[in-house]
PDB file of N, CA and C in Angstrom:
ATOM      1  N   UNK A   1       0.828  -1.170   0.000  1.00  0.00           N
ATOM      2  CA  UNK A   1       0.000   0.000   0.000  1.00  0.00           C
ATOM      3  C   UNK A   1       0.882   1.246   0.000  1.00  0.00           C
ATOM      4  N   UNK A   2       0.496   2.222  -0.791  1.00  0.00           N
ATOM      5  CA  UNK A   2       1.225   3.485  -0.872  1.00  0.00           C
ATOM      6  C   UNK A   2       0.765   4.409   0.247  1.00  0.00           C
ATOM      7  N   UNK A   3       1.706   5.132   0.819  1.00  0.00           N
ATOM      8  CA  UNK A   3       1.349   6.143   1.806  1.00  0.00           C
ATOM      9  C   UNK A   3       1.452   7.517   1.159  1.00  0.00           C
ATOM     10  N   UNK A   4       0.733   8.459   1.708  1.00  0.00           N
ATOM     11  CA  UNK A   4       0.782   9.827   1.175  1.00  0.00           C
ATOM     12  C   UNK A   4       2.210  10.360   1.221  1.00  0.00           C
ATOM     13  N   UNK A   5       2.913  10.065   2.285  1.00  0.00           N
ATOM     14  CA  UNK A   5       4.284  10.559   2.431  1.00  0.00           C
ATOM     15  C   UNK A   5       5.221   9.995   1.371  1.00  0.00           C
ATOM     16  N   UNK A   6       4.874   8.845   0.786  1.00  0.00           N
ATOM     17  CA  UNK A   6       5.754   8.247  -0.218  1.00  0.00           C
ATOM     18  C   UNK A   6       5.470   8.742  -1.633  1.00  0.00           C
ATOM     19  N   UNK A   7       4.405   9.521  -1.817  1.00  0.00           N
ATOM     20  CA  UNK A   7       4.068  10.033  -3.148  1.00  0.00           C
ATOM     21  C   UNK A   7       5.046  11.115  -3.568  1.00  0.00           C
ATOM     22  N   UNK A   8       5.395  11.128  -4.849  1.00  0.00           N
ATOM     23  CA  UNK A   8       6.208  12.241  -5.325  1.00  0.00           C
ATOM     24  C   UNK A   8       5.306  13.473  -5.444  1.00  0.00           C
ATOM     25  N   UNK A   9       5.936  14.614  -5.525  1.00  0.00           N
ATOM     26  CA  UNK A   9       5.184  15.878  -5.506  1.00  0.00           C
ATOM     27  C   UNK A   9       4.175  15.967  -6.649  1.00  0.00           C
ATOM     28  N   UNK A  10       4.530  15.530  -7.831  1.00  0.00           N
ATOM     29  CA  UNK A  10       3.631  15.593  -8.978  1.00  0.00           C
ATOM     30  C   UNK A  10       2.384  14.745  -8.749  1.00  0.00           C
ATOM     31  N   UNK A  11       2.564  13.541  -8.229  1.00  0.00           N
ATOM     32  CA  UNK A  11       1.419  12.664  -7.976  1.00  0.00           C
ATOM     33  C   UNK A  11       0.536  13.255  -6.883  1.00  0.00           C
ATOM     34  N   UNK A  12       1.135  13.854  -5.882  1.00  0.00           N
ATOM     35  CA  UNK A  12       0.353  14.494  -4.824  1.00  0.00           C
ATOM     36  C   UNK A  12      -0.479  15.642  -5.394  1.00  0.00           C
ATOM     37  N   UNK A  13       0.113  16.454  -6.258  1.00  0.00           N
ATOM     38  CA  UNK A  13      -0.615  17.550  -6.890  1.00  0.00           C
ATOM     39  C   UNK A  13      -1.773  17.009  -7.730  1.00  0.00           C
ATOM     40  N   UNK A  14      -1.534  15.942  -8.462  1.00  0.00           N
ATOM     41  CA  UNK A  14      -2.588  15.338  -9.283  1.00  0.00           C
ATOM     42  C   UNK A  14      -3.745  14.837  -8.426  1.00  0.00           C
ATOM     43  N   UNK A  15      -3.426  14.196  -7.312  1.00  0.00           N
ATOM     44  CA  UNK A  15      -4.475  13.688  -6.432  1.00  0.00           C
ATOM     45  C   UNK A  15      -5.246  14.828  -5.766  1.00  0.00           C
ATOM     46  N   UNK A  16      -4.541  15.864  -5.360  1.00  0.00           N
ATOM     47  CA  UNK A  16      -5.208  17.023  -4.766  1.00  0.00           C
ATOM     48  C   UNK A  16      -6.121  17.703  -5.785  1.00  0.00           C
ATOM     49  N   UNK A  17      -5.667  17.807  -7.019  1.00  0.00           N
ATOM     50  CA  UNK A  17      -6.494  18.406  -8.073  1.00  0.00           C
ATOM     51  C   UNK A  17      -7.743  17.565  -8.326  1.00  0.00           C
ATOM     52  N   UNK A  18      -7.586  16.258  -8.321  1.00  0.00           N
ATOM     53  CA  UNK A  18      -8.736  15.375  -8.512  1.00  0.00           C
ATOM     54  C   UNK A  18      -9.718  15.516  -7.362  1.00  0.00           C
ATOM     55  N   UNK A  19      -9.209  15.625  -6.139  1.00  0.00           N
ATOM     56  CA  UNK A  19     -10.079  15.814  -4.975  1.00  0.00           C
ATOM     57  C   UNK A  19     -10.818  17.145  -5.081  1.00  0.00           C
ATOM     58  N   UNK A  20     -10.137  18.195  -5.526  1.00  0.00           N
ATOM     59  CA  UNK A  20     -10.773  19.493  -5.719  1.00  0.00           C
ATOM     60  C   UNK A  20     -11.893  19.394  -6.753  1.00  0.00           C
ATOM     61  N   UNK A  21     -11.613  18.747  -7.872  1.00  0.00           N
ATOM     62  CA  UNK A  21     -12.641  18.609  -8.913  1.00  0.00           C
ATOM     63  C   UNK A  21     -13.848  17.834  -8.393  1.00  0.00           C
ATOM     64  N   UNK A  22     -13.604  16.824  -7.593  1.00  0.00           N
ATOM     65  CA  UNK A  22     -14.696  16.042  -7.016  1.00  0.00           C
ATOM     66  C   UNK A  22     -15.514  16.881  -6.047  1.00  0.00           C
ATOM     67  N   UNK A  23     -14.847  17.667  -5.213  1.00  0.00           N
ATOM     68  CA  UNK A  23     -15.552  18.555  -4.284  1.00  0.00           C
ATOM     69  C   UNK A  23     -16.392  19.574  -5.045  1.00  0.00           C
ATOM     70  N   UNK A  24     -15.828  20.181  -6.060  1.00  0.00           N
ATOM     71  CA  UNK A  24     -16.562  21.168  -6.855  1.00  0.00           C
ATOM     72  C   UNK A  24     -17.778  20.521  -7.523  1.00  0.00           C
ATOM     73  N   UNK A  25     -17.601  19.347  -8.107  1.00  0.00           N
ATOM     74  CA  UNK A  25     -18.730  18.651  -8.745  1.00  0.00           C
ATOM     75  C   UNK A  25     -19.809  18.339  -7.722  1.00  0.00           C
ATOM     76  N   UNK A  26     -19.399  17.922  -6.542  1.00  0.00           N
ATOM     77  CA  UNK A  26     -20.360  17.618  -5.473  1.00  0.00           C
ATOM     78  C   UNK A  26     -21.145  18.874  -5.088  1.00  0.00           C
ATOM     79  N   UNK A  27     -20.449  19.987  -4.900  1.00  0.00           N
ATOM     80  CA  UNK A  27     -21.130  21.233  -4.534  1.00  0.00           C
ATOM     81  C   UNK A  27     -22.040  21.730  -5.657  1.00  0.00           C
ATOM     82  N   UNK A  28     -21.661  21.483  -6.902  1.00  0.00           N
ATOM     83  CA  UNK A  28     -22.522  21.874  -8.021  1.00  0.00           C
ATOM     84  C   UNK A  28     -23.795  21.038  -8.047  1.00  0.00           C
ATOM     85  N   UNK A  29     -23.702  19.778  -7.655  1.00  0.00           N
ATOM     86  CA  UNK A  29     -24.874  18.908  -7.614  1.00  0.00           C
ATOM     87  C   UNK A  29     -25.767  19.213  -6.419  1.00  0.00           C
ATOM     88  N   UNK A  30     -25.180  19.608  -5.298  1.00  0.00           N
ATOM     89  CA  UNK A  30     -25.919  19.828  -4.059  1.00  0.00           C
ATOM     90  C   UNK A  30     -26.345  21.294  -3.937  1.00  0.00           C
ATOM     91  N   UNK A  31     -27.134  21.730  -4.895  1.00  0.00           N
ATOM     92  CA  UNK A  31     -27.615  23.116  -4.872  1.00  0.00           C
ATOM     93  C   UNK A  31     -28.589  23.362  -3.727  1.00  0.00           C
ATOM     94  N   UNK A  32     -29.076  22.284  -3.104  1.00  0.00           N
ATOM     95  CA  UNK A  32     -29.952  22.432  -1.942  1.00  0.00           C
ATOM     96  C   UNK A  32     -29.185  22.894  -0.711  1.00  0.00           C
ATOM     97  N   UNK A  33     -27.889  22.704  -0.704  1.00  0.00           N
ATOM     98  CA  UNK A  33     -27.065  23.136   0.425  1.00  0.00           C
ATOM     99  C   UNK A  33     -26.663  24.584   0.188  1.00  0.00           C
ATOM    100  N   UNK A  34     -27.140  25.438   1.047  1.00  0.00           N
ATOM    101  CA  UNK A  34     -26.879  26.864   0.920  1.00  0.00           C
ATOM    102  C   UNK A  34     -25.494  27.210   1.460  1.00  0.00           C
ATOM    103  N   UNK A  35     -24.941  28.293   0.959  1.00  0.00           N
ATOM    104  CA  UNK A  35     -23.628  28.734   1.431  1.00  0.00           C
ATOM    105  C   UNK A  35     -23.636  29.019   2.929  1.00  0.00           C
ATOM    106  N   UNK A  36     -24.716  29.581   3.439  1.00  0.00           N
ATOM    107  CA  UNK A  36     -24.772  29.880   4.874  1.00  0.00           C
ATOM    108  C   UNK A  36     -24.716  28.587   5.691  1.00  0.00           C
ATOM    109  N   UNK A  37     -25.308  27.510   5.172  1.00  0.00           N
ATOM    110  CA  UNK A  37     -25.215  26.215   5.857  1.00  0.00           C
ATOM    111  C   UNK A  37     -23.765  25.735   5.892  1.00  0.00           C
ATOM    112  N   UNK A  38     -23.081  25.864   4.765  1.00  0.00           N
ATOM    113  CA  UNK A  38     -21.674  25.473   4.712  1.00  0.00           C
ATOM    114  C   UNK A  38     -20.843  26.305   5.683  1.00  0.00           C
ATOM    115  N   UNK A  39     -21.083  27.608   5.717  1.00  0.00           N
ATOM    116  CA  UNK A  39     -20.347  28.487   6.620  1.00  0.00           C
ATOM    117  C   UNK A  39     -20.620  28.118   8.072  1.00  0.00           C
ATOM    118  N   UNK A  40     -21.878  27.864   8.390  1.00  0.00           N
ATOM    119  CA  UNK A  40     -22.232  27.548   9.775  1.00  0.00           C
ATOM    120  C   UNK A  40     -21.663  26.203  10.224  1.00  0.00           C
ATOM    121  N   UNK A  41     -21.612  25.243   9.322  1.00  0.00           N
ATOM    122  CA  UNK A  41     -21.144  23.907   9.691  1.00  0.00           C
ATOM    123  C   UNK A  41     -19.642  23.705   9.496  1.00  0.00           C
ATOM    124  N   UNK A  42     -19.113  24.274   8.430  1.00  0.00           N
ATOM    125  CA  UNK A  42     -17.722  23.969   8.080  1.00  0.00           C
ATOM    126  C   UNK A  42     -16.792  25.183   8.106  1.00  0.00           C
ATOM    127  N   UNK A  43     -17.362  26.377   8.183  1.00  0.00           N
ATOM    128  CA  UNK A  43     -16.528  27.571   8.215  1.00  0.00           C
ATOM    129  C   UNK A  43     -16.009  28.018   6.857  1.00  0.00           C
ATOM    130  N   UNK A  44     -16.522  27.429   5.787  1.00  0.00           N
ATOM    131  CA  UNK A  44     -16.186  27.877   4.432  1.00  0.00           C
ATOM    132  C   UNK A  44     -17.385  27.589   3.545  1.00  0.00           C
ATOM    133  N   UNK A  45     -17.398  28.250   2.373  1.00  0.00           N
ATOM    134  CA  UNK A  45     -18.499  28.048   1.432  1.00  0.00           C
ATOM    135  C   UNK A  45     -17.953  28.078   0.011  1.00  0.00           C
ATOM    136  N   UNK A  46     -18.841  28.081  -0.938  1.00  0.00           N
ATOM    137  CA  UNK A  46     -18.436  28.110  -2.346  1.00  0.00           C
ATOM    138  C   UNK A  46     -17.643  29.373  -2.663  1.00  0.00           C
ATOM    139  N   UNK A  47     -18.043  30.500  -2.068  1.00  0.00           N
ATOM    140  CA  UNK A  47     -17.312  31.749  -2.305  1.00  0.00           C
ATOM    141  C   UNK A  47     -15.903  31.661  -1.738  1.00  0.00           C
ATOM    142  N   UNK A  48     -15.763  31.061  -0.562  1.00  0.00           N
ATOM    143  CA  UNK A  48     -14.433  30.870   0.026  1.00  0.00           C
ATOM    144  C   UNK A  48     -13.576  30.012  -0.895  1.00  0.00           C
ATOM    145  N   UNK A  49     -14.148  28.925  -1.395  1.00  0.00           N
ATOM    146  CA  UNK A  49     -13.417  28.038  -2.291  1.00  0.00           C
ATOM    147  C   UNK A  49     -12.955  28.801  -3.532  1.00  0.00           C
ATOM    148  N   UNK A  50     -13.796  29.689  -4.023  1.00  0.00           N
ATOM    149  CA  UNK A  50     -13.424  30.530  -5.170  1.00  0.00           C
ATOM    150  C   UNK A  50     -12.256  31.437  -4.821  1.00  0.00           C
ATOM    151  N   UNK A  51     -12.281  31.991  -3.612  1.00  0.00           N
ATOM    152  CA  UNK A  51     -11.176  32.854  -3.168  1.00  0.00           C
ATOM    153  C   UNK A  51      -9.887  32.049  -3.026  1.00  0.00           C
ATOM    154  N   UNK A  52      -9.994  30.814  -2.528  1.00  0.00           N
ATOM    155  CA  UNK A  52      -8.812  29.953  -2.431  1.00  0.00           C
ATOM    156  C   UNK A  52      -8.222  29.703  -3.818  1.00  0.00           C
ATOM    157  N   UNK A  53      -9.094  29.543  -4.807  1.00  0.00           N
ATOM    158  CA  UNK A  53      -8.673  29.288  -6.191  1.00  0.00           C
ATOM    159  C   UNK A  53      -7.891  30.488  -6.725  1.00  0.00           C
ATOM    160  N   UNK A  54      -8.430  31.693  -6.497  1.00  0.00           N
ATOM    161  CA  UNK A  54      -7.760  32.920  -6.933  1.00  0.00           C
ATOM    162  C   UNK A  54      -6.417  33.067  -6.225  1.00  0.00           C
ATOM    163  N   UNK A  55      -6.387  32.781  -4.927  1.00  0.00           N
ATOM    164  CA  UNK A  55      -5.150  32.892  -4.156  1.00  0.00           C
ATOM    165  C   UNK A  55      -4.099  31.883  -4.639  1.00  0.00           C
ATOM    166  N   UNK A  56      -4.529  30.677  -4.970  1.00  0.00           N
ATOM    167  CA  UNK A  56      -3.598  29.669  -5.482  1.00  0.00           C
ATOM    168  C   UNK A  56      -3.001  30.119  -6.811  1.00  0.00           C
ATOM    169  N   UNK A  57      -3.830  30.723  -7.639  1.00  0.00           N
ATOM    170  CA  UNK A  57      -3.320  31.246  -8.915  1.00  0.00           C
ATOM    171  C   UNK A  57      -2.310  32.363  -8.667  1.00  0.00           C
ATOM    172  N   UNK A  58      -2.615  33.251  -7.736  1.00  0.00           N
ATOM    173  CA  UNK A  58      -1.721  34.368  -7.434  1.00  0.00           C
ATOM    174  C   UNK A  58      -0.365  33.872  -6.944  1.00  0.00           C
ATOM    175  N   UNK A  59      -0.356  32.763  -6.197  1.00  0.00           N
ATOM    176  CA  UNK A  59       0.912  32.190  -5.728  1.00  0.00           C
ATOM    177  C   UNK A  59       1.796  31.762  -6.892  1.00  0.00           C
ATOM    178  N   UNK A  60       1.191  31.537  -8.049  1.00  0.00           N
ATOM    179  CA  UNK A  60       1.951  31.150  -9.236  1.00  0.00           C
ATOM    180  C   UNK A  60       2.022  32.295 -10.239  1.00  0.00           C
ATOM    181  N   UNK A  61       1.807  33.527  -9.748  1.00  0.00           N
ATOM    182  CA  UNK A  61       1.856  34.738 -10.570  1.00  0.00           C
ATOM    183  C   UNK A  61       0.850  34.719 -11.711  1.00  0.00           C
ATOM    184  N   UNK A  62      -0.303  34.145 -11.442  1.00  0.00           N
ATOM    185  CA  UNK A  62      -1.403  34.125 -12.403  1.00  0.00           C
ATOM    186  C   UNK A  62      -2.518  34.971 -11.813  1.00  0.00           C
ATOM    187  N   UNK A  63      -3.001  35.925 -12.583  1.00  0.00           N
ATOM    188  CA  UNK A  63      -4.089  36.783 -12.123  1.00  0.00           C
ATOM    189  C   UNK A  63      -5.399  36.243 -12.669  1.00  0.00           C
ATOM    190  N   UNK A  64      -6.255  35.782 -11.757  1.00  0.00           N
ATOM    191  CA  UNK A  64      -7.582  35.304 -12.134  1.00  0.00           C
ATOM    192  C   UNK A  64      -8.624  36.246 -11.553  1.00  0.00           C
ATOM    193  N   UNK A  65      -9.664  36.467 -12.298  1.00  0.00           N
ATOM    194  CA  UNK A  65     -10.783  37.256 -11.797  1.00  0.00           C
ATOM    195  C   UNK A  65     -11.590  36.399 -10.828  1.00  0.00           C
ATOM    196  N   UNK A  66     -11.997  36.991  -9.730  1.00  0.00           N
ATOM    197  CA  UNK A  66     -12.796  36.299  -8.727  1.00  0.00           C
ATOM    198  C   UNK A  66     -14.080  35.751  -9.351  1.00  0.00           C
ATOM    199  N   UNK A  67     -14.729  36.519 -10.210  1.00  0.00           N
ATOM    200  CA  UNK A  67     -15.972  36.056 -10.835  1.00  0.00           C
ATOM    201  C   UNK A  67     -15.732  34.836 -11.720  1.00  0.00           C
ATOM    202  N   UNK A  68     -14.584  34.775 -12.375  1.00  0.00           N
ATOM    203  CA  UNK A  68     -14.251  33.595 -13.174  1.00  0.00           C
ATOM    204  C   UNK A  68     -14.075  32.371 -12.272  1.00  0.00           C
ATOM    205  N   UNK A  69     -13.422  32.578 -11.143  1.00  0.00           N
ATOM    206  CA  UNK A  69     -13.241  31.470 -10.195  1.00  0.00           C
ATOM    207  C   UNK A  69     -14.586  31.021  -9.639  1.00  0.00           C
ATOM    208  N   UNK A  70     -15.470  31.976  -9.350  1.00  0.00           N
ATOM    209  CA  UNK A  70     -16.794  31.597  -8.850  1.00  0.00           C
ATOM    210  C   UNK A  70     -17.565  30.818  -9.906  1.00  0.00           C
ATOM    211  N   UNK A  71     -17.434  31.208 -11.156  1.00  0.00           N
ATOM    212  CA  UNK A  71     -18.115  30.458 -12.217  1.00  0.00           C
ATOM    213  C   UNK A  71     -17.583  29.031 -12.292  1.00  0.00           C
ATOM    214  N   UNK A  72     -16.287  28.861 -12.066  1.00  0.00           N
ATOM    215  CA  UNK A  72     -15.697  27.509 -12.054  1.00  0.00           C
ATOM    216  C   UNK A  72     -16.276  26.679 -10.908  1.00  0.00           C
ATOM    217  N   UNK A  73     -16.397  27.289  -9.740  1.00  0.00           N
ATOM    218  CA  UNK A  73     -16.883  26.574  -8.560  1.00  0.00           C
ATOM    219  C   UNK A  73     -18.394  26.344  -8.636  1.00  0.00           C
ATOM    220  N   UNK A  74     -19.142  27.349  -9.037  1.00  0.00           N
ATOM    221  CA  UNK A  74     -20.600  27.225  -9.087  1.00  0.00           C
ATOM    222  C   UNK A  74     -21.098  26.476 -10.325  1.00  0.00           C
ATOM    223  N   UNK A  75     -20.298  26.446 -11.380  1.00  0.00           N
ATOM    224  CA  UNK A  75     -20.737  25.799 -12.614  1.00  0.00           C
ATOM    225  C   UNK A  75     -21.592  26.709 -13.480  1.00  0.00           C
ATOM    226  N   UNK A  76     -21.714  27.937 -13.062  1.00  0.00           N
ATOM    227  CA  UNK A  76     -22.480  28.977 -13.778  1.00  0.00           C
ATOM    228  C   UNK A  76     -22.121  30.300 -13.122  1.00  0.00           C
ATOM    229  N   UNK A  77     -22.600  31.387 -13.684  1.00  0.00           N
ATOM    230  CA  UNK A  77     -22.308  32.674 -13.048  1.00  0.00           C
ATOM    231  C   UNK A  77     -22.951  32.705 -11.665  1.00  0.00           C
ATOM    232  N   UNK A  78     -22.348  33.478 -10.782  1.00  0.00           N
ATOM    233  CA  UNK A  78     -22.872  33.572  -9.419  1.00  0.00           C
ATOM    234  C   UNK A  78     -24.282  34.148  -9.422  1.00  0.00           C
ATOM    235  N   UNK A  79     -24.509  35.138 -10.244  1.00  0.00           N
ATOM    236  CA  UNK A  79     -25.850  35.735 -10.291  1.00  0.00           C
ATOM    237  C   UNK A  79     -26.892  34.724 -10.770  1.00  0.00           C
ATOM    238  N   UNK A  80     -26.507  33.889 -11.716  1.00  0.00           N
ATOM    239  CA  UNK A  80     -27.410  32.844 -12.198  1.00  0.00           C
ATOM    240  C   UNK A  80     -27.684  31.818 -11.091  1.00  0.00           C
ATOM    241  N   UNK A  81     -26.630  31.416 -10.369  1.00  0.00           N
ATOM    242  CA  UNK A  81     -26.791  30.455  -9.285  1.00  0.00           C
ATOM    243  C   UNK A  81     -27.713  31.019  -8.207  1.00  0.00           C
ATOM    244  N   UNK A  82     -27.476  32.282  -7.847  1.00  0.00           N
ATOM    245  CA  UNK A  82     -28.315  32.905  -6.818  1.00  0.00           C
ATOM    246  C   UNK A  82     -29.779  32.916  -7.239  1.00  0.00           C
ATOM    247  N   UNK A  83     -30.032  33.280  -8.484  1.00  0.00           N
ATOM    248  CA  UNK A  83     -31.414  33.358  -8.977  1.00  0.00           C
ATOM    249  C   UNK A  83     -32.086  31.987  -8.985  1.00  0.00           C
ATOM    250  N   UNK A  84     -31.324  30.962  -9.291  1.00  0.00           N
ATOM    251  CA  UNK A  84     -31.893  29.618  -9.411  1.00  0.00           C
ATOM    252  C   UNK A  84     -31.936  28.837  -8.096  1.00  0.00           C
ATOM    253  N   UNK A  85     -30.968  29.080  -7.202  1.00  0.00           N
ATOM    254  CA  UNK A  85     -30.809  28.172  -6.077  1.00  0.00           C
ATOM    255  C   UNK A  85     -30.763  28.807  -4.691  1.00  0.00           C
ATOM    256  N   UNK A  86     -30.407  30.066  -4.601  1.00  0.00           N
ATOM    257  CA  UNK A  86     -30.235  30.646  -3.266  1.00  0.00           C
ATOM    258  C   UNK A  86     -31.578  30.998  -2.652  1.00  0.00           C
ATOM    259  N   UNK A  87     -31.710  30.649  -1.385  1.00  0.00           N
ATOM    260  CA  UNK A  87     -32.916  30.995  -0.647  1.00  0.00           C
ATOM    261  C   UNK A  87     -32.562  32.023   0.419  1.00  0.00           C
ATOM    262  N   UNK A  88     -33.568  32.681   0.935  1.00  0.00           N
ATOM    263  CA  UNK A  88     -33.362  33.640   2.021  1.00  0.00           C
ATOM    264  C   UNK A  88     -32.942  32.876   3.274  1.00  0.00           C
ATOM    265  N   UNK A  89     -31.957  33.396   3.975  1.00  0.00           N
ATOM    266  CA  UNK A  89     -31.507  32.752   5.207  1.00  0.00           C
ATOM    267  C   UNK A  89     -32.613  32.817   6.253  1.00  0.00           C
ATOM    268  N   UNK A  90     -32.766  31.728   6.975  1.00  0.00           N
ATOM    269  CA  UNK A  90     -33.734  31.720   8.071  1.00  0.00           C
ATOM    270  C   UNK A  90     -33.171  32.515   9.239  1.00  0.00           C
ATOM    271  N   UNK A  91     -34.023  32.839  10.172  1.00  0.00           N
ATOM    272  CA  UNK A  91     -33.585  33.534  11.383  1.00  0.00           C
ATOM    273  C   UNK A  91     -32.546  32.692  12.112  1.00  0.00           C
ATOM    274  N   UNK A  92     -32.767  31.388  12.164  1.00  0.00           N
ATOM    275  CA  UNK A  92     -31.843  30.485  12.837  1.00  0.00           C
ATOM    276  C   UNK A  92     -30.487  30.438  12.134  1.00  0.00           C
ATOM    277  N   UNK A  93     -30.508  30.380  10.818  1.00  0.00           N
ATOM    278  CA  UNK A  93     -29.250  30.361  10.054  1.00  0.00           C
ATOM    279  C   UNK A  93     -28.474  31.663  10.283  1.00  0.00           C
ATOM    280  N   UNK A  94     -29.169  32.769  10.198  1.00  0.00           N
ATOM    281  CA  UNK A  94     -28.518  34.075  10.385  1.00  0.00           C
ATOM    282  C   UNK A  94     -27.949  34.206  11.797  1.00  0.00           C
ATOM    283  N   UNK A  95     -28.679  33.721  12.791  1.00  0.00           N
ATOM    284  CA  UNK A  95     -28.205  33.797  14.166  1.00  0.00           C
ATOM    285  C   UNK A  95     -26.965  32.923  14.354  1.00  0.00           C
ATOM    286  N   UNK A  96     -26.979  31.719  13.791  1.00  0.00           N
ATOM    287  CA  UNK A  96     -25.816  30.834  13.890  1.00  0.00           C
ATOM    288  C   UNK A  96     -24.610  31.456  13.214  1.00  0.00           C
ATOM    289  N   UNK A  97     -24.822  32.088  12.076  1.00  0.00           N
ATOM    290  CA  UNK A  97     -23.732  32.757  11.368  1.00  0.00           C
ATOM    291  C   UNK A  97     -23.183  33.901  12.207  1.00  0.00           C
ATOM    292  N   UNK A  98     -24.079  34.726  12.735  1.00  0.00           N
ATOM    293  CA  UNK A  98     -23.663  35.878  13.546  1.00  0.00           C
ATOM    294  C   UNK A  98     -22.885  35.440  14.787  1.00  0.00           C
ATOM    295  N   UNK A  99     -23.262  34.300  15.362  1.00  0.00           N
ATOM    296  CA  UNK A  99     -22.603  33.809  16.562  1.00  0.00           C
ATOM    297  C   UNK A  99     -21.170  33.352  16.310  1.00  0.00           C
ATOM    298  N   UNK A 100     -20.863  32.960  15.085  1.00  0.00           N
ATOM    299  CA  UNK A 100     -19.537  32.429  14.791  1.00  0.00           C
ATOM    300  C   UNK A 100     -18.684  33.332  13.895  1.00  0.00           C
ATOM    301  N   UNK A 101     -19.260  34.384  13.379  1.00  0.00           N
ATOM    302  CA  UNK A 101     -18.531  35.296  12.473  1.00  0.00           C
ATOM    303  C   UNK A 101     -18.783  36.734  12.892  1.00  0.00           C
ATOM    304  N   UNK A 102     -17.765  37.381  13.438  1.00  0.00           N
ATOM    305  CA  UNK A 102     -17.948  38.769  13.867  1.00  0.00           C
ATOM    306  C   UNK A 102     -17.850  39.707  12.717  1.00  0.00           C
TER     307      UNK A 102
END
């Protein structure tokens, strides 16, 4: 059995990229899960993932537009996703968010 520590850097990057693609595909399929739910439960959301994508590009001297990264993560423009899938946060969701994010 191979261990993560025994992987060469290229193979590790390939596996991490595959995991990212799988996560993005999962989030694109689970449009019922709102960003506020992700923030309340996991401390990150689709927008955060988009920001991580932009930051990773910047580390390699690549300038990506945040909206382009969001389109990659959402599978469509953010405005389109909001119109089709975003619901108003409940009082409980907003309170949970406020309690954990100043």
